[in-house]
Short mmCIF file of C-alpha atoms in Angstrom, two decimals:
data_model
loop_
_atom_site.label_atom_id
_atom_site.label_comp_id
_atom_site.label_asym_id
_atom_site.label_seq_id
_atom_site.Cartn_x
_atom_site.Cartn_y
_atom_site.Cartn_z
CA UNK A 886 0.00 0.00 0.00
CA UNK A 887 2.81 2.45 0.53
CA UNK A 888 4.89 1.99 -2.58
CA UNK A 889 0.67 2.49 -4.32
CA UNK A 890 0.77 5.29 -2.65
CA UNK A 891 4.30 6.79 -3.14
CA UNK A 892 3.85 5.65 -6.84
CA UNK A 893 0.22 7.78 -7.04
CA UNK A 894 2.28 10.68 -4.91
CA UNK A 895 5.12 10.59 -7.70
CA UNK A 896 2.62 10.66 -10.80
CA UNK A 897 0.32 13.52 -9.36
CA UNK A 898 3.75 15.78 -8.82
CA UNK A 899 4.80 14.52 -12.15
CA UNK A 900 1.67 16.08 -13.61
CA UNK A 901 1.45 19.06 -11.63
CA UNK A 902 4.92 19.67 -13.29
CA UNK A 903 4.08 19.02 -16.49
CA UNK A 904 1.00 21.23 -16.07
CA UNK A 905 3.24 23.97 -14.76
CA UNK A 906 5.69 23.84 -18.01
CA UNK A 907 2.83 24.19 -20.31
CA UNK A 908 1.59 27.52 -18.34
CA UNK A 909 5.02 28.83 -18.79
CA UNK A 910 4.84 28.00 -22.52
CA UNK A 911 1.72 29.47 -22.97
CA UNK A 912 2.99 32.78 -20.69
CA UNK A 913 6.22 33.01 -23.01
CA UNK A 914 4.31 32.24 -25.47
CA UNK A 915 2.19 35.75 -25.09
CA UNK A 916 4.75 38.30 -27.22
CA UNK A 917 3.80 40.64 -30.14
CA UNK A 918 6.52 42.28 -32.29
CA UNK A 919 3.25 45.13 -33.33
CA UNK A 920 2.91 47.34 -30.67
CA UNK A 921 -0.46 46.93 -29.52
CA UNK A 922 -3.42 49.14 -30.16
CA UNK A 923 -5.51 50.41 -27.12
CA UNK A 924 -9.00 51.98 -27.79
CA UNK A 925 -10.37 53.56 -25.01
CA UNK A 926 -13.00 56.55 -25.10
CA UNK A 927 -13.88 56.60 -21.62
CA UNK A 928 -10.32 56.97 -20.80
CA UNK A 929 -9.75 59.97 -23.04
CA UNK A 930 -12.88 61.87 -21.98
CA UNK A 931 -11.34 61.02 -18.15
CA UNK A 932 -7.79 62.69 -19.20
CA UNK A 933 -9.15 66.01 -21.05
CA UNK A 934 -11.60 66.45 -17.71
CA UNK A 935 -8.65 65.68 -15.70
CA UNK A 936 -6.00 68.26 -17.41
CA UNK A 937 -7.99 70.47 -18.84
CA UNK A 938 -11.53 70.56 -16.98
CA UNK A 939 -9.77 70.68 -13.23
CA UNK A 940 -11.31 67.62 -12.12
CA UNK A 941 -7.87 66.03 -10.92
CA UNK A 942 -8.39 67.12 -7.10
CA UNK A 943 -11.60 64.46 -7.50
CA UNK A 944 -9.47 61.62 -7.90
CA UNK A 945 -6.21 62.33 -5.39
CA UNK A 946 -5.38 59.94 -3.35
CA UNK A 947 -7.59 57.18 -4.90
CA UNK A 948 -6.37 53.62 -5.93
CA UNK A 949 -6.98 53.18 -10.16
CA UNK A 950 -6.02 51.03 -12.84
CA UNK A 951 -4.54 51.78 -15.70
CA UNK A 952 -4.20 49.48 -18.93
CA UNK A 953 -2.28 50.62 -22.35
CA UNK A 954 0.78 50.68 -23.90
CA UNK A 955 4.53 51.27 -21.61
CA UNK A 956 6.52 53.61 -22.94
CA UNK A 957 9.85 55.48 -21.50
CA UNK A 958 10.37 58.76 -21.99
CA UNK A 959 13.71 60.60 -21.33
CA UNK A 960 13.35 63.85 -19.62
CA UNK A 961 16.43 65.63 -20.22
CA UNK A 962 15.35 68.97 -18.83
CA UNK A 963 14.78 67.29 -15.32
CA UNK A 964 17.17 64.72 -15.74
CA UNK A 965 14.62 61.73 -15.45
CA UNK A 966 13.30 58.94 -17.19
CA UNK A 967 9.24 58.93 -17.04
CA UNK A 968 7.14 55.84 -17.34
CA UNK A 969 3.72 56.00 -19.40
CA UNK A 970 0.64 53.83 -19.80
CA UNK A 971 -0.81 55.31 -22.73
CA UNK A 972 -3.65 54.20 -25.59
CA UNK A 973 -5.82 56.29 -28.54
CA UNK A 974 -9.76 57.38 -28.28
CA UNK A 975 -10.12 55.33 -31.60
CA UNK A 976 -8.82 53.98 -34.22
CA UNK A 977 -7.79 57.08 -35.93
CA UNK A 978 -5.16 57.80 -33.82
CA UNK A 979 -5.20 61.49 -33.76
CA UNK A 980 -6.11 61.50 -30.11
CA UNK A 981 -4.70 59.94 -27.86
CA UNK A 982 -4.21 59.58 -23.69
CA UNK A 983 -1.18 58.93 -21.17
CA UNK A 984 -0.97 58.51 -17.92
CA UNK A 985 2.45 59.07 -16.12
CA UNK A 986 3.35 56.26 -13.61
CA UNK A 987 5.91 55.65 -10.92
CA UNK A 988 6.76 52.04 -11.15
CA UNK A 989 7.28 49.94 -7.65
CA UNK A 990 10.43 48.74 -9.52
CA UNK A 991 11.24 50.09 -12.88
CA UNK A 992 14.15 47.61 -12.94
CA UNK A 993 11.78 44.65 -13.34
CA UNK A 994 9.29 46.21 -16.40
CA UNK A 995 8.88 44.58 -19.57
CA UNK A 996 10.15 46.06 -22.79
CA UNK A 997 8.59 49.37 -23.83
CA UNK A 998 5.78 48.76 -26.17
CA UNK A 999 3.97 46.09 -24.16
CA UNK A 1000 0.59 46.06 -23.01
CA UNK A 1001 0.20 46.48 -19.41
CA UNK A 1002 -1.88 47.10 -16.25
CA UNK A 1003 -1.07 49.54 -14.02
CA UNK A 1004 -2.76 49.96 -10.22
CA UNK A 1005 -1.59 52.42 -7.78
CA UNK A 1006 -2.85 55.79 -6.23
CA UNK A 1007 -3.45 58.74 -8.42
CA UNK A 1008 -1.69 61.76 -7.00
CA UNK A 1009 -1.27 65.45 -7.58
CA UNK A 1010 2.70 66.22 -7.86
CA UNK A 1011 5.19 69.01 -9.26
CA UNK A 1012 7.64 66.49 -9.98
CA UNK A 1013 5.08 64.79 -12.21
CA UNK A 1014 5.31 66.96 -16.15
CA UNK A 1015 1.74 67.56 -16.22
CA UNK A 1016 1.11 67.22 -12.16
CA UNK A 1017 -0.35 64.22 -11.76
CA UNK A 1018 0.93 60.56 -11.83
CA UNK A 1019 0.21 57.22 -10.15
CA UNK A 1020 2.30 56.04 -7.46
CA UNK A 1021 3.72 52.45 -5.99
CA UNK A 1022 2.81 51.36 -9.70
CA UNK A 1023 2.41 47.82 -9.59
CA UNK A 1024 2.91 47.09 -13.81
CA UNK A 1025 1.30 43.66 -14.70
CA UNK A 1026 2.20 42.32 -18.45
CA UNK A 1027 -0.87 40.92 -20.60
CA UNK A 1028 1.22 40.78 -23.92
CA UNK A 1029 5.10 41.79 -23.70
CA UNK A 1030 6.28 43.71 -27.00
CA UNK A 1031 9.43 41.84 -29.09
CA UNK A 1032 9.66 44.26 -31.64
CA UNK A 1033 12.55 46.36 -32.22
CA UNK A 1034 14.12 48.36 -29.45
CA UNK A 1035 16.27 51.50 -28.93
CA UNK A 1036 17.86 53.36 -26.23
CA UNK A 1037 15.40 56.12 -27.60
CA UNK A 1038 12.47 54.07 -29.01
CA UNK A 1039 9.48 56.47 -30.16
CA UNK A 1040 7.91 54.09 -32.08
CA UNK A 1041 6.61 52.31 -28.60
CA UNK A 1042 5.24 56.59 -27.88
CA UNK A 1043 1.81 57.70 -28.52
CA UNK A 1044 1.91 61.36 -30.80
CA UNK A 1045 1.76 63.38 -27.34
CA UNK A 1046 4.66 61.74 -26.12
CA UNK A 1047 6.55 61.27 -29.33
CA UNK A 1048 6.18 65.57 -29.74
CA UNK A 1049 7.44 65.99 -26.01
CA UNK A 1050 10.68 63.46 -26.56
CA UNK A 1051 11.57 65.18 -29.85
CA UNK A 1052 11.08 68.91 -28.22
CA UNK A 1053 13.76 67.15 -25.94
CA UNK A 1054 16.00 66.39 -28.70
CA UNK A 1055 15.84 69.80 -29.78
CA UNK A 1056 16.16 71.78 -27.39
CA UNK A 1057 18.52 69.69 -25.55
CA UNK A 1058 20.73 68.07 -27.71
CA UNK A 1059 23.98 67.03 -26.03
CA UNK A 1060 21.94 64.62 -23.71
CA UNK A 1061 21.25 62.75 -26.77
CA UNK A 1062 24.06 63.12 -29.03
CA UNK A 1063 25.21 59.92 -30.66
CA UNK A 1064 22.27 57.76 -29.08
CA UNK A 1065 20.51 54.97 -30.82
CA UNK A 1066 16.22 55.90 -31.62
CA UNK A 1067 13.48 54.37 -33.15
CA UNK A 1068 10.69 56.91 -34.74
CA UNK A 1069 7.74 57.44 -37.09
CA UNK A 1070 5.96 60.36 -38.14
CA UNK A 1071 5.29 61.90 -41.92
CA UNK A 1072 7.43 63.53 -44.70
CA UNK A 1073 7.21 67.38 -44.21
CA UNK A 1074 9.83 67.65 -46.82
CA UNK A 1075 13.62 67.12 -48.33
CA UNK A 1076 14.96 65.58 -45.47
CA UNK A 1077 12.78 66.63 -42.58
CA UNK A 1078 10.26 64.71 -40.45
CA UNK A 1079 7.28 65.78 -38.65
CA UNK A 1080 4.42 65.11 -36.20
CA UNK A 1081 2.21 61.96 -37.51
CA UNK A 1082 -0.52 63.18 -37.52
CA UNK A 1083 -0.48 67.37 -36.39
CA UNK A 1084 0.47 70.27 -38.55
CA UNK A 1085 3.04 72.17 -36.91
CA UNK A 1086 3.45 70.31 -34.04
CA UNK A 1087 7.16 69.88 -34.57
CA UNK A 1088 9.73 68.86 -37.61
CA UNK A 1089 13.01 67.75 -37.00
CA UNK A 1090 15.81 67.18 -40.11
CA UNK A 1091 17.34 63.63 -40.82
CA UNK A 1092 19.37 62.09 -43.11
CA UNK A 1093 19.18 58.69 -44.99
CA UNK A 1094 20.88 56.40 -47.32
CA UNK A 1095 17.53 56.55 -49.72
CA UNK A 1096 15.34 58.74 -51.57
CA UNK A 1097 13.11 61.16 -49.95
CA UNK A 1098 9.68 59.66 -50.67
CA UNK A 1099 6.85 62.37 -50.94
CA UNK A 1100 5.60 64.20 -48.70
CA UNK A 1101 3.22 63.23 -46.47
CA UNK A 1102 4.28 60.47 -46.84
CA UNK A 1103 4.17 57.69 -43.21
CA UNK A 1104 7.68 56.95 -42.40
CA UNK A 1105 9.45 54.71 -39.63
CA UNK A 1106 13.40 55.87 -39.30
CA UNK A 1107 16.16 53.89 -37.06
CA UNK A 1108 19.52 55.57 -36.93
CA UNK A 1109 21.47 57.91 -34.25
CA UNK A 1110 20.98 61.77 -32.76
CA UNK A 1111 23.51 64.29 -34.21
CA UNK A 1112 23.31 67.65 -33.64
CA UNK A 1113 19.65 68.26 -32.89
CA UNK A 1114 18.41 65.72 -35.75
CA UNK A 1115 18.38 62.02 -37.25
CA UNK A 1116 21.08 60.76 -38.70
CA UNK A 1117 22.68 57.77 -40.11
CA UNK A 1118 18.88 56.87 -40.84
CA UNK A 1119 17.93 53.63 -42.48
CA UNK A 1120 14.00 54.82 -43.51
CA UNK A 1121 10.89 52.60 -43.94
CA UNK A 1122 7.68 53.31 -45.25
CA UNK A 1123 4.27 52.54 -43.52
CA UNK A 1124 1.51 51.37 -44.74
#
């Protein structure tokens, strides 16, 4: 009866195990090299009321979740990285929402680009860029991103934050020079780029191994900072 029972013990454990592998599988298993697309109306309306209608002091100090895209911005006139969970009202995405977070432990995020929850308490702060941010972010992964990555990667940014990391690059240059990026936005002319989807947002010169296609014209451009612009740029067109 003991060796029936030792031998039962020694096949449940051996199946508990094997169930255990396949979860892992299945979590590894849960990448996308497209950064994901998050639709969310109700969570655009809440951000305009929220930075632009005053009703931030409503939600202070209360617990919310957050789920959307990471993204890492480099704040070079503080002299900070800043965390994002960010998505689009639709599927036009001309509009789009972000919500800063401070991570529990930044050092144990996924890549940049993956789709995330975020829960932690919503708080007014002058250290936050647009004074408000969630705090003792707890980041849970639902699909991590394998695409391609850069020290700079804009491609993982919504417009908004995209604008704010090139004013950056601009208009401070030498924290950037000779870094790796990743970005995307529209032909404004012989070598320049600009905003995606905005007129006049910003433009910013590169330079690339290929013809200038047209402009207006969707681009996606990997290369290195130089002197305020992008250079050494291999350039892909998007669909």
């Amino acid at each position: 009866m003991k060796k029936l029972c030792m031998a039962l013990s020694l096949l449940l454990t051996a199946l508990l195990l094997s169930g255990c592998g396949g979860d892992t599988k299945k979590a590894a298993a849960n990448t996308t090299d497209k950064v994901p697309e998050v639709l969310n109306q109700a969570e655009y309306l809440l951000y305009q009321n929220i930075f632009y209608n005053d009703y931030g002091p409503q939600y202070e100090g209360k617990e919310v979740t957050k789920r959307g895209v990471l993204a890492k911005l480099r704040d070079a006139f503080n002299s900070r990285d800043r965390y994002y969970v960010w998505g689009y009202l639709d599927n036009t995405r001309c509009c789009d929402w972000q919500w800063e977070i401070v991570p529990k432990d930044a050092e144990s995020l996924p890549p940049v680009g993956s789709l995330v929850t975020a829960r932690g308490v919503f708080r007014g702060d002058d250290e936050a860029l647009d004074g408000y941010w969630i705090t003792d972010a707890a980041v849970e992964t639902e699909t991590a991103y394998a695409g391609a990555q850069e020290e700079i990667n804009m491609l993982t940014m919504s417009c908004t934050l995209e604008r704010v990391q090139m004013f950056n690059i601009l208009y401070r240059p030498k924290t950037f020079e000779g870094k790796p990026f990743l970005a995307y936005g529209r032909i404004a002319g012989t070598d320049t780029l600009e905003d995606p989807y905005y007129n006049g947002s910003w433009q910013i010169p590169f330079s690339a191994g290929s013809p200038c296609p047209a402009i207006g014209t969707m681009v996606e451009l990997r290369g290195r900072v130089k002197d305020a612009a992008l250079s050494e740029c291999t350039l892909t067109v998007l669909p």
